[in-house]
PDB file of C-alpha atoms in Angstrom:
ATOM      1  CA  UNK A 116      23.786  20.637   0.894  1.00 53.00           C
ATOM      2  CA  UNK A 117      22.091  17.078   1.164  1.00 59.00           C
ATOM      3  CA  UNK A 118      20.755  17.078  -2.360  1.00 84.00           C
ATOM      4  CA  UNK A 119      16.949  16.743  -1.401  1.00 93.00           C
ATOM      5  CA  UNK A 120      14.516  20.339  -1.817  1.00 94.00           C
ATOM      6  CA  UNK A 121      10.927  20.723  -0.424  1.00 96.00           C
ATOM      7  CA  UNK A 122       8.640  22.904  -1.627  1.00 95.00           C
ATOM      8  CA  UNK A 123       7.238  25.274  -0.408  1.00 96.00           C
ATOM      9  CA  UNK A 124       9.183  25.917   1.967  1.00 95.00           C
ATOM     10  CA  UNK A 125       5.857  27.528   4.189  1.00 96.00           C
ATOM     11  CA  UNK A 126       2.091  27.185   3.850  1.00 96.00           C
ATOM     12  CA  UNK A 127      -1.263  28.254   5.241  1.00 98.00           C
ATOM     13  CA  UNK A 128      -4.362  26.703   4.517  1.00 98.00           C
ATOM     14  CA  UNK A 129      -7.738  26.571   6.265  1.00 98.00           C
ATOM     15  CA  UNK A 130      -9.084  23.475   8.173  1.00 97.00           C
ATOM     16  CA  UNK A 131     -10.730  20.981   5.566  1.00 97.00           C
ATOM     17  CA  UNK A 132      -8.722  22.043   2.548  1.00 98.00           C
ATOM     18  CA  UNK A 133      -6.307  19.702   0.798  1.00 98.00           C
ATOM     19  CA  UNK A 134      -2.375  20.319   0.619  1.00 98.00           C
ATOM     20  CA  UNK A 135       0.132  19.051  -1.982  1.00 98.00           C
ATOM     21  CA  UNK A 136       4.018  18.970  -0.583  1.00 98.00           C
ATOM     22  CA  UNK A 137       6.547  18.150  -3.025  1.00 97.00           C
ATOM     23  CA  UNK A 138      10.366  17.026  -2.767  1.00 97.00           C
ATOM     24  CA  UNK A 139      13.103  16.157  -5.254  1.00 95.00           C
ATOM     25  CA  UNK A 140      15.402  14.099  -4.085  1.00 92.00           C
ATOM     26  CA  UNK A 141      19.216  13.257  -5.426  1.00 87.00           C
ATOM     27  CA  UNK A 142      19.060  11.095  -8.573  1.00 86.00           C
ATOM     28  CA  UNK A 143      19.754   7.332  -7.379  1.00 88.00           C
ATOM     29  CA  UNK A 144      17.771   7.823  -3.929  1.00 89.00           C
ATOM     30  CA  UNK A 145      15.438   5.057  -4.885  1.00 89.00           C
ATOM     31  CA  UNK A 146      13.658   5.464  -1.222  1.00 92.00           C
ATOM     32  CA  UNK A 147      11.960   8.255  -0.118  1.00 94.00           C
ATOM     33  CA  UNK A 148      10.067   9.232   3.395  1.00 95.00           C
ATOM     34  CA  UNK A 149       8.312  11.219   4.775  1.00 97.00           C
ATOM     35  CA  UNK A 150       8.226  12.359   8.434  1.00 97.00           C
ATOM     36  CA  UNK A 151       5.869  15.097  10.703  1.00 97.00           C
ATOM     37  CA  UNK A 152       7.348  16.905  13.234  1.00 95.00           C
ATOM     38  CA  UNK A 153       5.146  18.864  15.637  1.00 94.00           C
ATOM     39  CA  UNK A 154       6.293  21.901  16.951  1.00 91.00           C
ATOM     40  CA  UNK A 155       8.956  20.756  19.747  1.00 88.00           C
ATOM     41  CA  UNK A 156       8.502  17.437  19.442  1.00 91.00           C
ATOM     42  CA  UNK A 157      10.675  14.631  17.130  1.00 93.00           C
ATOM     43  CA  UNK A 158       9.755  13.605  13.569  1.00 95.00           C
ATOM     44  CA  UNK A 159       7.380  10.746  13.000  1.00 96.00           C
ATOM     45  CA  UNK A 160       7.640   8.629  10.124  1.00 95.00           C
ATOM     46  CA  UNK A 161       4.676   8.902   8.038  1.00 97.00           C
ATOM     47  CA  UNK A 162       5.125   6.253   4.684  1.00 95.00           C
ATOM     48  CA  UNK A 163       7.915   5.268   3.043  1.00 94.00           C
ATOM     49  CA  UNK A 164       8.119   4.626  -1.171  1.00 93.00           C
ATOM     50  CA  UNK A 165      10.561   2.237  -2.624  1.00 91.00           C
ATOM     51  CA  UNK A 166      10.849   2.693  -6.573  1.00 89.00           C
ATOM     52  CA  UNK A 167       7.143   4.353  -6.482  1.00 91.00           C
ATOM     53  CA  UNK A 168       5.414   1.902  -4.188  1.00 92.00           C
ATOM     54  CA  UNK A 169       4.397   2.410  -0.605  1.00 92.00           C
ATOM     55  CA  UNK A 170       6.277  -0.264   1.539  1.00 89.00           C
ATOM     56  CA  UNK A 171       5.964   0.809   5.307  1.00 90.00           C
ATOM     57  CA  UNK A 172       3.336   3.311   7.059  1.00 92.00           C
ATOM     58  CA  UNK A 173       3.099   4.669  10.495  1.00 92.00           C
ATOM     59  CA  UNK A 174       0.178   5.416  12.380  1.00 93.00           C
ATOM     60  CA  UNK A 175      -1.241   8.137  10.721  1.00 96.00           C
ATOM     61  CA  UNK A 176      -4.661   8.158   8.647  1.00 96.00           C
ATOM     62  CA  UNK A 177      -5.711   7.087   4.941  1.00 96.00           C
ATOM     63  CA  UNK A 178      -6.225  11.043   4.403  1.00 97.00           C
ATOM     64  CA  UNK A 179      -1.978  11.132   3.890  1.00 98.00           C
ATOM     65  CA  UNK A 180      -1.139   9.717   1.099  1.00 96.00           C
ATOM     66  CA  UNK A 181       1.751  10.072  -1.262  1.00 96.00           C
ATOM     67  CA  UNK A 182       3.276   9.642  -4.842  1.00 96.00           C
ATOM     68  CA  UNK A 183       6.677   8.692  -5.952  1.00 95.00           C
ATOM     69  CA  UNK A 184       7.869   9.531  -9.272  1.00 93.00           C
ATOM     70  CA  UNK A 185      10.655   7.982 -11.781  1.00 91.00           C
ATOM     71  CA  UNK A 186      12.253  11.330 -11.366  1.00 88.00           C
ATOM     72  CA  UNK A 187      13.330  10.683  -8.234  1.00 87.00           C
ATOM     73  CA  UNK A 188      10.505  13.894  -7.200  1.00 93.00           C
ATOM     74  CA  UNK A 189       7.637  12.920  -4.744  1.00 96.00           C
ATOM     75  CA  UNK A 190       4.773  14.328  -2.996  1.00 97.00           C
ATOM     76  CA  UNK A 191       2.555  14.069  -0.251  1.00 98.00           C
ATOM     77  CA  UNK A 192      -0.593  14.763  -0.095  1.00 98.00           C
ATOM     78  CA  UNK A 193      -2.792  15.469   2.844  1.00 98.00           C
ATOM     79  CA  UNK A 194      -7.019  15.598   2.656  1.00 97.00           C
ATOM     80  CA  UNK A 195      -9.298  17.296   4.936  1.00 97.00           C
ATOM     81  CA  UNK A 196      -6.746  19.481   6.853  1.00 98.00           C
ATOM     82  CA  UNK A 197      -6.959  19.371  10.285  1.00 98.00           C
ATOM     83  CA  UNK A 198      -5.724  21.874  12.835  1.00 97.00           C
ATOM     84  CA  UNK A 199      -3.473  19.445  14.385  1.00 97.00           C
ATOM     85  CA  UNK A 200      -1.442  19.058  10.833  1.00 98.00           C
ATOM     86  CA  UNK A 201       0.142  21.983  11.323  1.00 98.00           C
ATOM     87  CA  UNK A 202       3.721  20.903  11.506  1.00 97.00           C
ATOM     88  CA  UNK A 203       7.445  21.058   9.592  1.00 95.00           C
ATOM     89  CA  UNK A 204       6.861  18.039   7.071  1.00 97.00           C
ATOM     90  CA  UNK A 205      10.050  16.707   6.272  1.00 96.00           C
ATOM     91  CA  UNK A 206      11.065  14.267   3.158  1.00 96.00           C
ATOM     92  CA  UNK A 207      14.074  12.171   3.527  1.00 94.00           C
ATOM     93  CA  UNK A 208      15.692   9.808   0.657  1.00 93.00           C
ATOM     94  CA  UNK A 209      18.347   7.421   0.130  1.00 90.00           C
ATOM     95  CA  UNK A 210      19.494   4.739  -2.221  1.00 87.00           C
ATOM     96  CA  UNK A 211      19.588   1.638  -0.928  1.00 80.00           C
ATOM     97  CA  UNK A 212      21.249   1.127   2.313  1.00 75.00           C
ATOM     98  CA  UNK A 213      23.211   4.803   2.750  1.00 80.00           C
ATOM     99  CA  UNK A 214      21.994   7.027   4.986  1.00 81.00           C
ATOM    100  CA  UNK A 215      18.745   8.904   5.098  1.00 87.00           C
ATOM    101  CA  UNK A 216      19.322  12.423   3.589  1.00 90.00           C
ATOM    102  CA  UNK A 217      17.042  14.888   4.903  1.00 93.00           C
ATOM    103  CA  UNK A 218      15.285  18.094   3.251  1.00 94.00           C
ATOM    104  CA  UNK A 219      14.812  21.669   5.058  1.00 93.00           C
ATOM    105  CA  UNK A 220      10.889  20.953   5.515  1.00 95.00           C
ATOM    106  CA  UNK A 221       7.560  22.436   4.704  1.00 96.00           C
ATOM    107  CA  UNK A 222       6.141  24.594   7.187  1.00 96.00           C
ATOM    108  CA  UNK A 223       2.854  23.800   7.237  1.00 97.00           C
ATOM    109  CA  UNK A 224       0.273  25.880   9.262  1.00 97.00           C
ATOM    110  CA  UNK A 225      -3.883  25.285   9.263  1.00 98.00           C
ATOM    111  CA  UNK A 226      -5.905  27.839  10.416  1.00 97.00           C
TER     112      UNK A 226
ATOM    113  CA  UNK B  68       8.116  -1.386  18.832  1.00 83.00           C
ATOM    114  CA  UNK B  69      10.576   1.098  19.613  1.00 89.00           C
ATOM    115  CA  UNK B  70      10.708   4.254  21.764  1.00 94.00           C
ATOM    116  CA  UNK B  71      13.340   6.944  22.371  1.00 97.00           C
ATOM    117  CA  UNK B  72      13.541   8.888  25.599  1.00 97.00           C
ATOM    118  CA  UNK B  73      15.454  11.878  25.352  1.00 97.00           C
ATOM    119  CA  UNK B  74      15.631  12.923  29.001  1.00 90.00           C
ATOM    120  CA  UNK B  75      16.646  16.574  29.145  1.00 95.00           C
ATOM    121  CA  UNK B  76      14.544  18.667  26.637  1.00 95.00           C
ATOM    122  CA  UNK B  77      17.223  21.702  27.277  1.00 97.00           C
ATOM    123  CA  UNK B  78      20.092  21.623  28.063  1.00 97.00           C
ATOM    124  CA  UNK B  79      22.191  24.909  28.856  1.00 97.00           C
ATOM    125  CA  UNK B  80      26.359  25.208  28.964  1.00 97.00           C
ATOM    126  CA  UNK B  81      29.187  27.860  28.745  1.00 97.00           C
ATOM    127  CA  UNK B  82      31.317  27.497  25.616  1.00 97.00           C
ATOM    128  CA  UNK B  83      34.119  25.344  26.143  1.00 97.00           C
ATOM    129  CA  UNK B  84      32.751  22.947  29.081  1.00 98.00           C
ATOM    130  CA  UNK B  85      31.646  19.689  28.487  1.00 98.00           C
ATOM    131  CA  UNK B  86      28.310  18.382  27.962  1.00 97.00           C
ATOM    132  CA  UNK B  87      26.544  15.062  27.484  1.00 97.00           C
ATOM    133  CA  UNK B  88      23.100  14.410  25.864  1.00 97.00           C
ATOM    134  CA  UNK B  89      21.168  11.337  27.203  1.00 97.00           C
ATOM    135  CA  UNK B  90      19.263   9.116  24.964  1.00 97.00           C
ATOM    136  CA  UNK B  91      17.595   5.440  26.437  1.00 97.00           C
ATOM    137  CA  UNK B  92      15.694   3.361  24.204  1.00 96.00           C
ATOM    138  CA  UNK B  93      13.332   0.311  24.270  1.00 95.00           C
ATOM    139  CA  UNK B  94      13.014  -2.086  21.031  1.00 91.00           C
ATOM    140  CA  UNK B  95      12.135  -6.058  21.254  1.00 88.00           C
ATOM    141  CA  UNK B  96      14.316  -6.497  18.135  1.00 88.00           C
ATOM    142  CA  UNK B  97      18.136  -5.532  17.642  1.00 88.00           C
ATOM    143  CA  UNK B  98      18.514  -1.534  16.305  1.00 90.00           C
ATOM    144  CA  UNK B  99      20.913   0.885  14.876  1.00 91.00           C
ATOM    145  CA  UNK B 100      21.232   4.225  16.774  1.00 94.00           C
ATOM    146  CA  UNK B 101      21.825   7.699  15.718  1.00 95.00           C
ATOM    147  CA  UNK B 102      22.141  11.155  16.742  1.00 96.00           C
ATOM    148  CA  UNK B 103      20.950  13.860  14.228  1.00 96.00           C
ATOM    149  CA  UNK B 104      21.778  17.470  14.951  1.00 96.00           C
ATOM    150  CA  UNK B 105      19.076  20.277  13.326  1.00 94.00           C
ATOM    151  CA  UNK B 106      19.792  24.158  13.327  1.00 92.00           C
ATOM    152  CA  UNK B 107      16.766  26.439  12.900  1.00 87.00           C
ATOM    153  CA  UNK B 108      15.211  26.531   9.890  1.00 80.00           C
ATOM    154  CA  UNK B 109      16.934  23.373   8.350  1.00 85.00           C
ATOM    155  CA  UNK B 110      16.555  19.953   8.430  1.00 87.00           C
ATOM    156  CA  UNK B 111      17.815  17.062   9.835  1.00 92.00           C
ATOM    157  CA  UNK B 112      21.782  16.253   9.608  1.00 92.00           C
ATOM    158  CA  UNK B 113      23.065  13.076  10.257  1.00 92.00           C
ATOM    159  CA  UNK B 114      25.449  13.446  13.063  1.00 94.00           C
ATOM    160  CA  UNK B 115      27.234   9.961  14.244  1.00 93.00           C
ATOM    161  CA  UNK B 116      25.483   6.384  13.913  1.00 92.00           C
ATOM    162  CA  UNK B 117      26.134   3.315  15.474  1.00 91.00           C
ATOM    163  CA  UNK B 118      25.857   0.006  13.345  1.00 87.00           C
ATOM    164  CA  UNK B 119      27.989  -2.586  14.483  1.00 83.00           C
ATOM    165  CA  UNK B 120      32.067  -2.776  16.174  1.00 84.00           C
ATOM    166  CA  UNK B 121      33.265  -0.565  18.820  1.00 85.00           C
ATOM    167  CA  UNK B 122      30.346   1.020  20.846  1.00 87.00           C
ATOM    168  CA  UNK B 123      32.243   3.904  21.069  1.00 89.00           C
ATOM    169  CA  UNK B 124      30.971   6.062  17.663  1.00 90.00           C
ATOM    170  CA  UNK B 125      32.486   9.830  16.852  1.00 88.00           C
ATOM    171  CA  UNK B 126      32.029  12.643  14.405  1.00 89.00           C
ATOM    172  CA  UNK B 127      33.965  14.963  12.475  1.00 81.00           C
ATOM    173  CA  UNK B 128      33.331  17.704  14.903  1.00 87.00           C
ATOM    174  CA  UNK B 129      34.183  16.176  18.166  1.00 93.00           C
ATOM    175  CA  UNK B 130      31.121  14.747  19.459  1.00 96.00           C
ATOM    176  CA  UNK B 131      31.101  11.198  20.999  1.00 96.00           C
ATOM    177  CA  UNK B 132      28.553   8.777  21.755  1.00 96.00           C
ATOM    178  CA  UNK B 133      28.645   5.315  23.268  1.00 94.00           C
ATOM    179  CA  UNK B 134      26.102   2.360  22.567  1.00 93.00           C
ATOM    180  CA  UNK B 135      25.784   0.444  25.682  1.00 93.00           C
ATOM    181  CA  UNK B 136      23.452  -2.511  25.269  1.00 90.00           C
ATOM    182  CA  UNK B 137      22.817  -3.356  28.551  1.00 91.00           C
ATOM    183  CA  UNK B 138      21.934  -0.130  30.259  1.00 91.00           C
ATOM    184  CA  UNK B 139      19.676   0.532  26.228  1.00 93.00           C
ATOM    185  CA  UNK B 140      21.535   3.869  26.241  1.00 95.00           C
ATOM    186  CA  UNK B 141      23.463   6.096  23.262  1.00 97.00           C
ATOM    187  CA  UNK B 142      24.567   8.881  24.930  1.00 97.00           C
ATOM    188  CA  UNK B 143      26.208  11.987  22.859  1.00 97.00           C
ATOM    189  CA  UNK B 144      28.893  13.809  24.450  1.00 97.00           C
ATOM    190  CA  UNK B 145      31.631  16.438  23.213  1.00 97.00           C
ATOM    191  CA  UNK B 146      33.708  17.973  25.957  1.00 97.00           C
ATOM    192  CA  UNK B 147      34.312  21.453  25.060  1.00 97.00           C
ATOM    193  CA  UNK B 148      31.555  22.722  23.143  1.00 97.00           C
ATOM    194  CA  UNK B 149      31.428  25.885  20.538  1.00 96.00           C
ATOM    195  CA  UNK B 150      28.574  28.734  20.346  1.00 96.00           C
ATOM    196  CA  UNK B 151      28.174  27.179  16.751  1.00 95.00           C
ATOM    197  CA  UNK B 152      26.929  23.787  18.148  1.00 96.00           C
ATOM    198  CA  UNK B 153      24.018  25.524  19.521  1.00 96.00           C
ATOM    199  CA  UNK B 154      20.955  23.427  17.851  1.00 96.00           C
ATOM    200  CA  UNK B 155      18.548  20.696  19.025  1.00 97.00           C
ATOM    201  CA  UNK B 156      19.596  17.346  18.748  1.00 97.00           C
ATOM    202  CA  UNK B 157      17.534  14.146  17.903  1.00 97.00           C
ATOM    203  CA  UNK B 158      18.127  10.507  18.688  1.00 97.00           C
ATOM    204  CA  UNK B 159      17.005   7.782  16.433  1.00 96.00           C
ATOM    205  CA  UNK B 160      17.097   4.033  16.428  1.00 94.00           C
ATOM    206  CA  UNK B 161      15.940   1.497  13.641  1.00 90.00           C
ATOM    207  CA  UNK B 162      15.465  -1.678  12.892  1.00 87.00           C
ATOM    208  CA  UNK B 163      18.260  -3.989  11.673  1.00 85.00           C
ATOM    209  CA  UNK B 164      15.643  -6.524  10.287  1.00 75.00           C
ATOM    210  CA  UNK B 165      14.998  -6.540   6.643  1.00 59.00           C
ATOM    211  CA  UNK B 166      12.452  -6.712   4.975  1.00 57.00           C
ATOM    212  CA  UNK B 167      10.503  -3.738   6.949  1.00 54.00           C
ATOM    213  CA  UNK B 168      10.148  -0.046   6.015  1.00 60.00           C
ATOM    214  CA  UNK B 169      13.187   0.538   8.192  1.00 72.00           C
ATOM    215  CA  UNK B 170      11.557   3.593   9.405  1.00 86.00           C
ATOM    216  CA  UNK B 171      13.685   6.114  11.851  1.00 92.00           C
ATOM    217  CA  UNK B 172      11.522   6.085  15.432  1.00 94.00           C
ATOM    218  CA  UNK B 173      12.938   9.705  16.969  1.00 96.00           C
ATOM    219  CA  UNK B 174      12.955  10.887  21.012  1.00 97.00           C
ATOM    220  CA  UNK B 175      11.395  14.309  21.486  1.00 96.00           C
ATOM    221  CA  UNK B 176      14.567  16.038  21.259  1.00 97.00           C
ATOM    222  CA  UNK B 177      17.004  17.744  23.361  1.00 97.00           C
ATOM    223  CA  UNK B 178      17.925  21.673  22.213  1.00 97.00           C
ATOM    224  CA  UNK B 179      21.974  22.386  23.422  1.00 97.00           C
ATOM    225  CA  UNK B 180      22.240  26.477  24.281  1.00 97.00           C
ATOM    226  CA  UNK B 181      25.840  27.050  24.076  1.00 97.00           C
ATOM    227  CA  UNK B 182      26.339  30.324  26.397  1.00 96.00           C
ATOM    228  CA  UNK B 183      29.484  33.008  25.627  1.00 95.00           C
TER     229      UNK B 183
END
């Protein structure tokens, strides 16, 4: 039990829709991120929030985007769904300099 | 930049022999290293990390790894292995800089088959 829930836990949507992913993390975790991985491949780092601001991004397009609440919940949020989004979106949190703690995943799939 | 090169993408072994995991790595700036372990259907679990002091890193479940700088390798190894470590397994590196996002930069993964 790491302390951090996704939900849903699987989705379908249709190319060009829009997709909200949500994750509550532990209470403290004052960093969450969020990570892709592609079916057999590793996880890449999408953004990263620190006490609800974006601080770090990775190479992926202004169409992710994401929200950090002072719940310690966040989302991300993905426009104009491509078929290459389909993936397990993981969120991952921490506070301060402890380890990442990961959550199950979303299983996204766009058909 | 960094990159992780996991170099076997499957790896198959009878319970109870040994097995290593390889893991290289390229970075212009000074990393941590980890190995995370993920069973189907579940996330990511951190499994041993490497930050500073004896290159030589274990777990609570008998797997080893060993940093060595000069070869950029953190290879995992256990030497008698269970059906239950059957999973894929995922090395990581980040940055020891502050100041950045401090983001986790993963290898493609190597999935252990444990074999009765």
């Amino acid at each position: 039990e790491t302390g951090v829930t996704q939900s849903p836990t699987h989705l379908i949507k249709t190319r060009g829709q829009q997709v909200t992913l949500r994750c509550s993390s532990q209470s403290g975790h004052n960093t969450v991120s969020w990570y892709q991985q592609a079916l057999g491949q590793g996880p890449q780092f999408i953004f990263q929030y620190y006490r609800e601001e974006e601080n770090g991004r990775g190479n992926f397009p202004p169409r992710f985007s994401g929200l950090q609440f002072p719940n310690y919940s966040s989302e991300l949020n993905v426009n104009a769904l491509e078929l290459d989004d389909s993936a397990l979106y993981l969120c991952a949190s921490r506070r301060d300099n402890s380890p990442l703690h990961f959550g199950n995943g979303t299983r996204l799939t766009v058909t | 930049a960094q990159s992780v090169t996991q170099l076997d993408s499957q790896v198959p072994v009878f319970e109870e022999a040994p097995v290593e995991l390889r893991c290289n790595y390229s970075s212009s700036v000074s990393v941590y290293l980890f190995w995370y372990v993920q069973y189907p259907n579940q996330g990511l679990q951190l499994l041993l990390k490497y930050l500073s002091g004896s290159t030589l890193v274990e777990s609570i479940n008998g797997f080893e790894a060993e940093f060595n700088k000069s070869q950029t390798s953190f290879h995992l190894r256990k030497p008698s292995v269970h059906i239950s470590d059957t999973a894929e397994y995922f090395c990581a590196v980040r940055p020891i800089s502050s100041g950045s996002a401090r983001q986790l930069t993963f290898g493609s993964g190597t999935q252990l088959t444990v074999l009765p």
